[in-house]
Short mmCIF file of C-alpha atoms and ligand atoms in Angstrom, two decimals:
data_model
loop_
_atom_site.label_atom_id
_atom_site.label_comp_id
_atom_site.label_asym_id
_atom_site.label_seq_id
_atom_site.Cartn_x
_atom_site.Cartn_y
_atom_site.Cartn_z
CA UNK A 1 -13.41 -3.59 -2.48
CA UNK A 2 -11.20 -1.29 -5.34
CA UNK A 3 -12.75 1.20 -7.28
CA UNK A 4 -10.79 3.87 -9.26
CA UNK A 5 -11.67 6.36 -6.96
CA UNK A 6 -10.14 4.64 -4.00
CA UNK A 7 -10.61 1.89 -1.73
CA UNK A 8 -14.05 0.78 -0.14
CA UNK A 9 -15.68 -0.51 2.80
CA UNK A 10 -18.38 -2.16 1.37
CA UNK A 11 -21.30 -3.76 3.05
CA UNK A 12 -25.07 -5.34 1.13
CA UNK A 13 -26.69 -1.25 1.27
CA UNK A 14 -30.22 -3.01 1.98
CA UNK A 15 -29.11 -4.63 5.58
CA UNK A 16 -29.37 -2.11 8.29
CA UNK A 17 -26.95 -4.28 10.44
CA UNK A 18 -23.89 -4.90 7.73
CA UNK A 19 -24.20 -1.11 7.20
CA UNK A 20 -23.45 -0.86 10.68
CA UNK A 21 -21.13 -2.43 10.98
CA UNK A 22 -19.77 0.10 8.85
CA UNK A 23 -19.43 2.67 10.88
CA UNK A 24 -18.35 0.97 13.60
CA UNK A 25 -15.01 -0.66 11.76
CA UNK A 26 -15.01 2.64 10.64
CA UNK A 27 -16.08 4.78 14.07
CA UNK A 28 -17.78 7.18 11.90
CA UNK A 29 -20.10 9.52 13.23
CA UNK A 30 -23.87 7.73 12.94
CA UNK A 31 -24.96 11.58 10.70
CA UNK A 32 -22.80 11.12 7.72
CA UNK A 33 -24.66 9.44 4.92
CA UNK A 34 -22.76 6.88 2.51
CA UNK A 35 -22.73 6.10 -0.52
CA UNK A 36 -24.19 2.93 -2.34
CA UNK A 37 -22.56 0.78 -4.96
CA UNK A 38 -24.41 -0.50 -8.07
CA UNK A 39 -23.51 -2.40 -10.90
CA UNK A 40 -24.13 -1.22 -14.63
CA UNK A 41 -27.18 -3.63 -14.33
CA UNK A 42 -28.92 -2.84 -11.79
CA UNK A 43 -32.07 -1.05 -11.62
CA UNK A 44 -31.79 2.04 -10.21
CA UNK A 45 -35.50 1.85 -9.32
CA UNK A 46 -34.87 -0.04 -7.02
CA UNK A 47 -33.63 2.68 -4.13
CA UNK A 48 -34.56 5.66 -6.13
CA UNK A 49 -37.66 7.25 -6.64
CA UNK A 50 -36.97 9.54 -9.57
CA UNK A 51 -34.08 10.41 -12.01
CA UNK A 52 -34.54 14.11 -13.44
CA UNK A 53 -33.34 14.68 -16.73
CA UNK A 54 -29.88 16.69 -16.07
CA UNK A 55 -29.60 13.85 -13.57
CA UNK A 56 -30.09 11.18 -16.43
CA UNK A 57 -27.59 13.51 -18.41
CA UNK A 58 -25.22 13.05 -16.50
CA UNK A 59 -25.19 9.07 -15.87
CA UNK A 60 -25.49 8.52 -19.60
CA UNK A 61 -22.07 10.56 -20.08
CA UNK A 62 -20.78 10.06 -16.79
CA UNK A 63 -21.47 5.88 -15.55
CA UNK A 64 -19.53 3.79 -15.24
CA UNK A 65 -17.28 6.55 -13.44
CA UNK A 66 -16.41 8.43 -10.91
CA UNK A 67 -19.66 10.77 -10.45
CA UNK A 68 -22.17 10.33 -7.23
CA UNK A 69 -25.23 11.42 -7.56
CA UNK A 70 -27.95 12.89 -5.22
CA UNK A 71 -31.24 11.07 -5.27
CA UNK A 72 -34.44 10.76 -3.43
CA UNK A 73 -35.02 8.18 -1.92
CA UNK A 74 -36.97 4.85 -1.89
CA UNK A 75 -38.06 3.18 1.51
CA UNK A 76 -36.13 -0.15 0.59
CA UNK A 77 -33.00 2.06 1.20
CA UNK A 78 -32.52 1.96 5.36
CA UNK A 79 -32.29 4.99 7.02
CA UNK A 80 -28.94 3.83 9.04
CA UNK A 81 -27.54 4.16 5.32
CA UNK A 82 -28.66 7.46 4.86
CA UNK A 83 -28.72 8.38 8.43
CA UNK A 84 -32.20 9.43 8.21
CA UNK A 85 -32.04 11.66 4.65
CA UNK A 86 -34.54 11.40 2.51
CA UNK A 87 -31.93 10.68 -0.39
CA UNK A 88 -29.17 8.86 -1.23
CA UNK A 89 -25.90 8.76 -3.03
CA UNK A 90 -25.68 6.68 -5.36
CA UNK A 91 -22.74 5.72 -7.31
CA UNK A 92 -21.44 3.55 -10.63
CA UNK A 93 -18.05 2.48 -10.52
CA UNK A 94 -16.05 1.37 -13.54
CA UNK A 95 -13.24 -0.37 -12.07
CA UNK A 96 -13.80 -3.95 -13.33
CA UNK A 97 -13.17 -5.79 -10.01
CA UNK A 98 -15.64 -3.07 -8.42
CA UNK A 99 -18.44 -3.89 -11.56
CA UNK A 100 -17.98 -7.95 -10.81
CA UNK A 101 -18.18 -8.23 -7.59
CA UNK A 102 -22.12 -6.12 -7.45
CA UNK A 103 -22.72 -8.04 -10.70
CA UNK A 104 -21.63 -11.64 -8.74
CA UNK A 105 -24.09 -9.41 -5.28
CA UNK A 106 -27.48 -8.13 -7.69
CA UNK A 107 -27.82 -5.94 -4.05
CA UNK A 108 -26.16 -2.55 -3.63
CA UNK A 109 -23.10 -1.96 -1.75
CA UNK A 110 -22.51 0.41 0.63
CA UNK A 111 -19.56 1.91 0.78
CA UNK A 112 -17.43 5.00 2.42
CA UNK A 113 -13.60 5.19 1.74
CA UNK A 114 -11.97 2.29 3.73
CA UNK A 115 -10.28 4.73 6.38
CA UNK A 116 -11.12 5.42 10.28
CA UNK A 117 -13.59 8.45 10.45
CA UNK A 118 -11.01 11.70 9.88
CA UNK A 119 -7.30 9.95 8.57
CA UNK A 120 -6.34 9.54 4.54
CA UNK A 121 -8.41 7.61 2.07
CA UNK A 122 -6.35 4.31 1.49
CA UNK A 123 -5.80 3.98 -2.99
CA UNK A 124 -3.62 0.65 -2.24
CA UNK A 125 -4.75 -2.94 -0.27
CA UNK A 126 -1.67 -2.11 1.67
CA UNK A 127 -2.69 1.06 2.67
CA UNK A 128 -6.54 -0.56 3.74
CA UNK A 129 -4.29 -2.80 5.56
CA UNK A 130 -3.04 -0.39 7.38
CA UNK A 131 -5.97 1.44 8.56
CA UNK A 132 -8.29 -1.72 8.91
CA UNK A 133 -6.42 -4.74 8.55
CA UNK A 134 -6.94 -5.71 11.98
CA UNK A 135 -10.78 -5.45 11.54
CA UNK A 136 -12.23 -6.13 8.93
CA UNK A 137 -12.34 -10.49 7.49
CA UNK A 138 -11.04 -9.75 3.72
CA UNK A 139 -9.70 -7.47 1.20
CA UNK A 140 -10.00 -7.54 -2.70
CA UNK A 141 -6.95 -6.56 -4.38
CA UNK A 142 -7.47 -4.98 -7.22
CA UNK A 143 -3.87 -2.85 -7.31
CA UNK A 144 -3.53 1.36 -7.12
CA UNK A 145 -6.23 3.53 -7.64
CA UNK A 146 -6.06 4.96 -11.14
CA UNK A 147 -7.81 8.32 -9.97
CA UNK A 148 -6.80 8.46 -6.69
CA UNK A 149 -9.15 11.11 -5.44
CA UNK A 150 -12.94 10.07 -4.57
CA UNK A 151 -16.18 10.85 -6.82
CA UNK A 152 -17.55 14.05 -7.00
CA UNK A 153 -20.74 14.55 -5.56
CA UNK A 154 -24.32 16.21 -6.98
CA UNK A 155 -27.13 17.22 -5.59
CA UNK A 156 -30.11 16.62 -7.72
CA UNK A 157 -32.19 16.29 -5.06
CA UNK A 158 -34.17 19.61 -5.50
CA UNK A 159 -33.54 22.18 -7.79
CA UNK A 160 -30.88 22.78 -10.15
CA UNK A 161 -27.55 20.86 -10.03
CA UNK A 162 -24.63 21.82 -6.57
CA UNK A 163 -21.61 19.48 -6.78
CA UNK A 164 -21.23 18.93 -2.96
CA UNK A 165 -17.26 17.59 -3.28
CA UNK A 166 -15.73 18.46 -5.39
CA UNK A 167 -13.29 15.21 -6.94
CA UNK A 168 -12.84 13.07 -9.82
CA UNK A 169 -14.71 14.58 -12.00
CA UNK A 170 -14.03 18.26 -12.94
CA UNK A 171 -17.09 21.18 -12.93
CA UNK A 172 -15.32 21.93 -15.88
CA UNK A 173 -16.16 18.06 -17.96
CA UNK A 174 -19.65 18.59 -15.93
CA UNK A 175 -20.26 22.20 -17.41
CA UNK A 176 -21.55 20.75 -20.84
CA UNK A 177 -23.81 18.79 -19.74
CA UNK A 178 -25.22 21.28 -16.82
CA UNK A 179 -24.64 24.15 -17.56
CA UNK A 180 -22.87 26.45 -14.85
CA UNK A 181 -22.72 24.13 -11.64
CA UNK A 182 -22.86 25.90 -7.99
CA UNK A 183 -20.32 24.68 -6.01
CA UNK A 184 -21.27 24.37 -2.32
CA UNK A 185 -17.77 25.16 -0.17
CA UNK A 186 -16.62 25.74 3.40
CA UNK A 187 -17.82 27.45 5.47
CA UNK A 188 -21.16 26.21 4.63
CA UNK A 189 -23.37 24.46 6.07
CA UNK A 190 -21.64 20.80 5.43
CA UNK A 191 -24.82 19.11 4.03
CA UNK A 192 -21.86 16.52 2.95
CA UNK A 193 -19.47 15.63 6.42
CA UNK A 194 -17.15 15.07 3.60
CA UNK A 195 -17.30 18.61 3.76
CA UNK A 196 -16.93 19.51 8.00
CA UNK A 197 -14.26 20.94 7.70
CA UNK A 198 -11.20 18.44 9.88
CA UNK A 199 -10.92 15.16 7.60
CA UNK A 200 -8.32 13.18 5.12
CA UNK A 201 -5.70 14.10 7.87
CA UNK A 202 -2.42 13.16 8.00
CA UNK A 203 -1.25 12.67 11.99
CA UNK A 204 1.80 15.08 11.37
CA UNK A 205 0.97 18.60 10.96
CA UNK A 206 0.30 19.86 7.96
CA UNK A 207 0.65 23.93 6.78
CA UNK A 208 -0.33 25.26 3.55
CA UNK A 209 2.17 27.95 1.86
CA UNK A 210 0.93 30.81 0.56
CA UNK A 211 3.87 30.97 -2.37
CA UNK A 212 5.57 28.73 -4.07
CA UNK A 213 8.59 27.36 -1.68
CA UNK A 214 12.02 28.91 -2.17
CA UNK A 215 14.76 26.85 -4.16
CA UNK A 216 16.49 25.88 -0.07
CA UNK A 217 14.77 25.13 1.95
CA UNK A 218 15.19 23.31 6.21
CA UNK A 219 15.97 19.97 5.93
CA UNK A 220 13.96 18.60 8.82
CA UNK A 221 10.90 18.83 7.85
CA UNK A 222 9.09 17.12 5.31
CA UNK A 223 7.33 18.94 1.23
CA UNK A 224 4.78 18.18 -0.26
CA UNK A 225 5.26 20.15 -4.22
CA UNK A 226 3.49 20.05 -6.95
CA UNK A 227 5.58 20.10 -9.70
CA UNK A 228 9.31 20.95 -8.61
CA UNK A 229 12.17 18.82 -10.46
CA UNK A 230 15.35 19.69 -8.18
CA UNK A 231 16.39 21.26 -5.21
CA UNK A 232 14.48 18.31 -3.29
CA UNK A 233 14.81 18.05 0.26
CA UNK A 234 15.74 14.77 1.32
CA UNK A 235 11.94 13.89 2.68
CA UNK A 236 9.84 15.27 0.07
CA UNK A 237 6.97 14.31 -2.20
CA UNK A 238 5.99 15.81 -5.73
CA UNK A 239 2.06 15.27 -7.33
CA UNK A 240 3.77 15.53 -10.92
CA UNK A 241 6.97 16.66 -11.94
CA UNK A 242 5.02 17.47 -15.73
CA UNK A 243 2.61 19.53 -13.86
CA UNK A 244 -0.20 17.21 -14.11
CA UNK A 245 -3.41 17.29 -12.15
CA UNK A 246 -4.62 14.19 -13.18
CA UNK A 247 -1.76 12.39 -11.87
CA UNK A 248 -1.17 14.86 -8.81
CA UNK A 249 -4.15 13.74 -7.84
CA UNK A 250 -3.61 10.11 -8.37
CA UNK A 251 -0.55 10.39 -5.60
CA UNK A 252 -2.18 12.93 -3.54
CA UNK A 253 -3.16 10.26 -0.24
CA UNK A 254 -0.10 7.95 -0.98
CA UNK A 255 1.96 11.32 -0.65
CA UNK A 256 -0.05 11.80 3.13
CA UNK A 257 0.99 8.90 4.47
CA UNK A 258 4.05 8.37 2.89
CA UNK A 259 5.07 11.43 4.07
CA UNK A 260 3.29 11.15 7.38
CA UNK A 261 5.22 8.30 7.95
CA UNK A 262 8.97 10.03 8.23
CA UNK A 263 10.41 11.45 11.49
CA UNK A 264 9.55 14.85 10.65
CA UNK A 265 7.60 16.74 12.71
CA UNK A 266 5.32 19.18 10.09
CA UNK A 267 4.02 19.28 6.59
CA UNK A 268 4.53 21.56 4.46
CA UNK A 269 2.66 22.27 0.95
CA UNK A 270 2.83 23.85 -1.92
CA UNK A 271 0.03 25.48 -3.52
CA UNK A 272 -0.63 23.44 -6.32
CA UNK A 273 -3.10 25.50 -9.51
CA UNK A 274 -6.85 25.93 -8.31
CA UNK A 275 -8.65 24.82 -11.24
CA UNK A 276 -9.81 21.18 -12.65
CA UNK A 277 -8.88 18.67 -10.32
CA UNK A 278 -6.71 21.39 -9.03
CA UNK A 279 -9.88 21.96 -7.09
CA UNK A 280 -10.47 18.92 -5.71
CA UNK A 281 -7.19 18.53 -4.67
CA UNK A 282 -7.16 21.34 -2.96
CA UNK A 283 -10.41 20.90 -1.09
CA UNK A 284 -8.52 17.78 0.61
CA UNK A 285 -5.63 19.98 1.26
CA UNK A 286 -7.68 22.48 3.52
CA UNK A 287 -9.25 19.49 4.93
CA UNK A 288 -6.17 18.17 6.07
CA UNK A 289 -4.20 20.83 7.08
CA UNK A 290 -3.52 22.25 10.46
CA UNK A 291 -3.75 25.99 8.58
CA UNK A 292 -1.54 28.39 6.18
CA UNK A 293 1.76 29.39 6.67
CA UNK A 294 4.40 31.94 5.13
CA UNK A 295 8.02 31.95 4.76
CA UNK A 296 9.36 34.63 6.04
CA UNK A 297 13.12 34.95 6.06
CA UNK A 298 13.99 31.32 6.24
CA UNK A 299 11.35 31.17 8.88
CA UNK A 300 7.64 28.47 8.46
CA UNK A 301 5.24 31.70 10.16
CA UNK A 302 1.87 30.04 10.44
CA UNK A 303 -0.89 32.61 10.06
CA UNK A 304 -3.18 33.08 12.50
CA UNK A 305 -6.78 32.16 12.20
CA UNK A 306 -9.43 33.38 9.87
CA UNK A 307 -6.18 33.89 7.03
O1 TXA B 401 -15.29 7.83 -4.72
C1 TXA B 401 -15.70 7.83 -3.43
O2 TXA B 401 -16.79 8.29 -4.20
C2 TXA B 401 -15.62 6.77 -2.21
C3 TXA B 401 -15.26 5.73 -3.26
C4 TXA B 401 -15.60 4.10 -1.64
O3 TXA B 401 -16.12 5.10 -3.61
N1 TXA B 401 -16.50 7.22 -1.26
C5 TXA B 401 -16.62 7.32 -0.34
O4 TXA B 401 -17.35 7.16 0.63
O5 TXA B 401 -15.60 8.63 -1.12
P1 TXA B 401 -17.41 8.08 1.94
O6 TXA B 401 -18.57 8.01 2.54
O7 TXA B 401 -15.24 8.70 2.04
O8 TXA B 401 -17.88 10.29 1.62
C6 TXA B 401 -19.20 10.23 1.19
C7 TXA B 401 -19.15 11.09 1.13
C8 TXA B 401 -20.20 11.89 2.29
O9 TXA B 401 -19.60 13.09 3.17
C9 TXA B 401 -21.49 11.79 2.77
O10 TXA B 401 -21.49 12.83 3.66
C10 TXA B 401 -21.82 12.14 1.57
O11 TXA B 401 -21.09 11.84 0.94
N2 TXA B 401 -23.41 11.77 1.08
C11 TXA B 401 -23.61 10.56 0.87
N3 TXA B 401 -25.15 10.38 1.14
C12 TXA B 401 -25.00 11.80 0.82
C13 TXA B 401 -26.32 12.19 0.83
N4 TXA B 401 -27.64 11.66 1.01
N5 TXA B 401 -26.82 13.39 0.57
C14 TXA B 401 -25.37 14.29 0.76
N6 TXA B 401 -23.90 14.60 0.89
C15 TXA B 401 -24.13 12.49 0.79
MG1 MG B 402 -14.40 9.53 2.96
#
């Protein structure tokens, strides 16, 4: 199914054997819980126990939209969908095709991104076909995803709200409603397995440069630039020539996919400004990367682990 963030692999969330098929097709580990997608008219009370005031504010302000909230779940939600957790992730997507589908279904659709576990999330129907085409009965083509990066996940289940995954709605967008928000970063206990380090990975090793890359670059590699317009090496992708983070986020997964399909045996990536949507982009790049590099005397030197 299309959504405004990425394509999802959807099944009836309230039917355990349907949900099991998602895990099987994605080869997703059973400890990685799913997001339940609901229509605008769905009664949230059918799947969650309580909605704290702060969560209610976010729902009012951002749904339908690219924000997923974690709340205490009801018994109606099967354990397989939440990996046995007492909480459930819920999102009301804005994509009109997703809304129409959900309205017809009358039940929530569990939908992780429609890629095999650990691979690049698909942002077009063609990318879904490439990733999973031979394993699924149908693809609902809703065109390219407008936002192109997954939803932001906020945990409201215990105490103060915390961002578990930076995504299409930035912390800056949320702060007027919630005040300063905790961001649970990498290296801590991965409560959302989207927080696991290796994820979103192309098959070609991708390295993150510490600084902007020089104008002259060895031609045999692939390069991912933030805003470069000139001196583009033959295998390269510029995320946003005008330096717009929203446009960059929308292009990110398609860029990784295209560079991965080139003949280059390394992808080098320039740093992306680390604020607003740039944080979500950097989160995905770090998880996709095989390490950091520095360019010394025109040689890429992979930084030792722990940098
Ligand atoms: O934009 C999106 O969110 C897309 C589209 C299809 O809606 N979906 C998506 O799903 O990104 P997925 O499965 O790739 O990522 C869901 C993340 C996982 O990292 C999972 O661990 C986390 O949500 N999650 C789900 N339920 C959770 C829970 N109860 N507590 C903490 N994390 C949870
Ligand atoms: Mg995913």
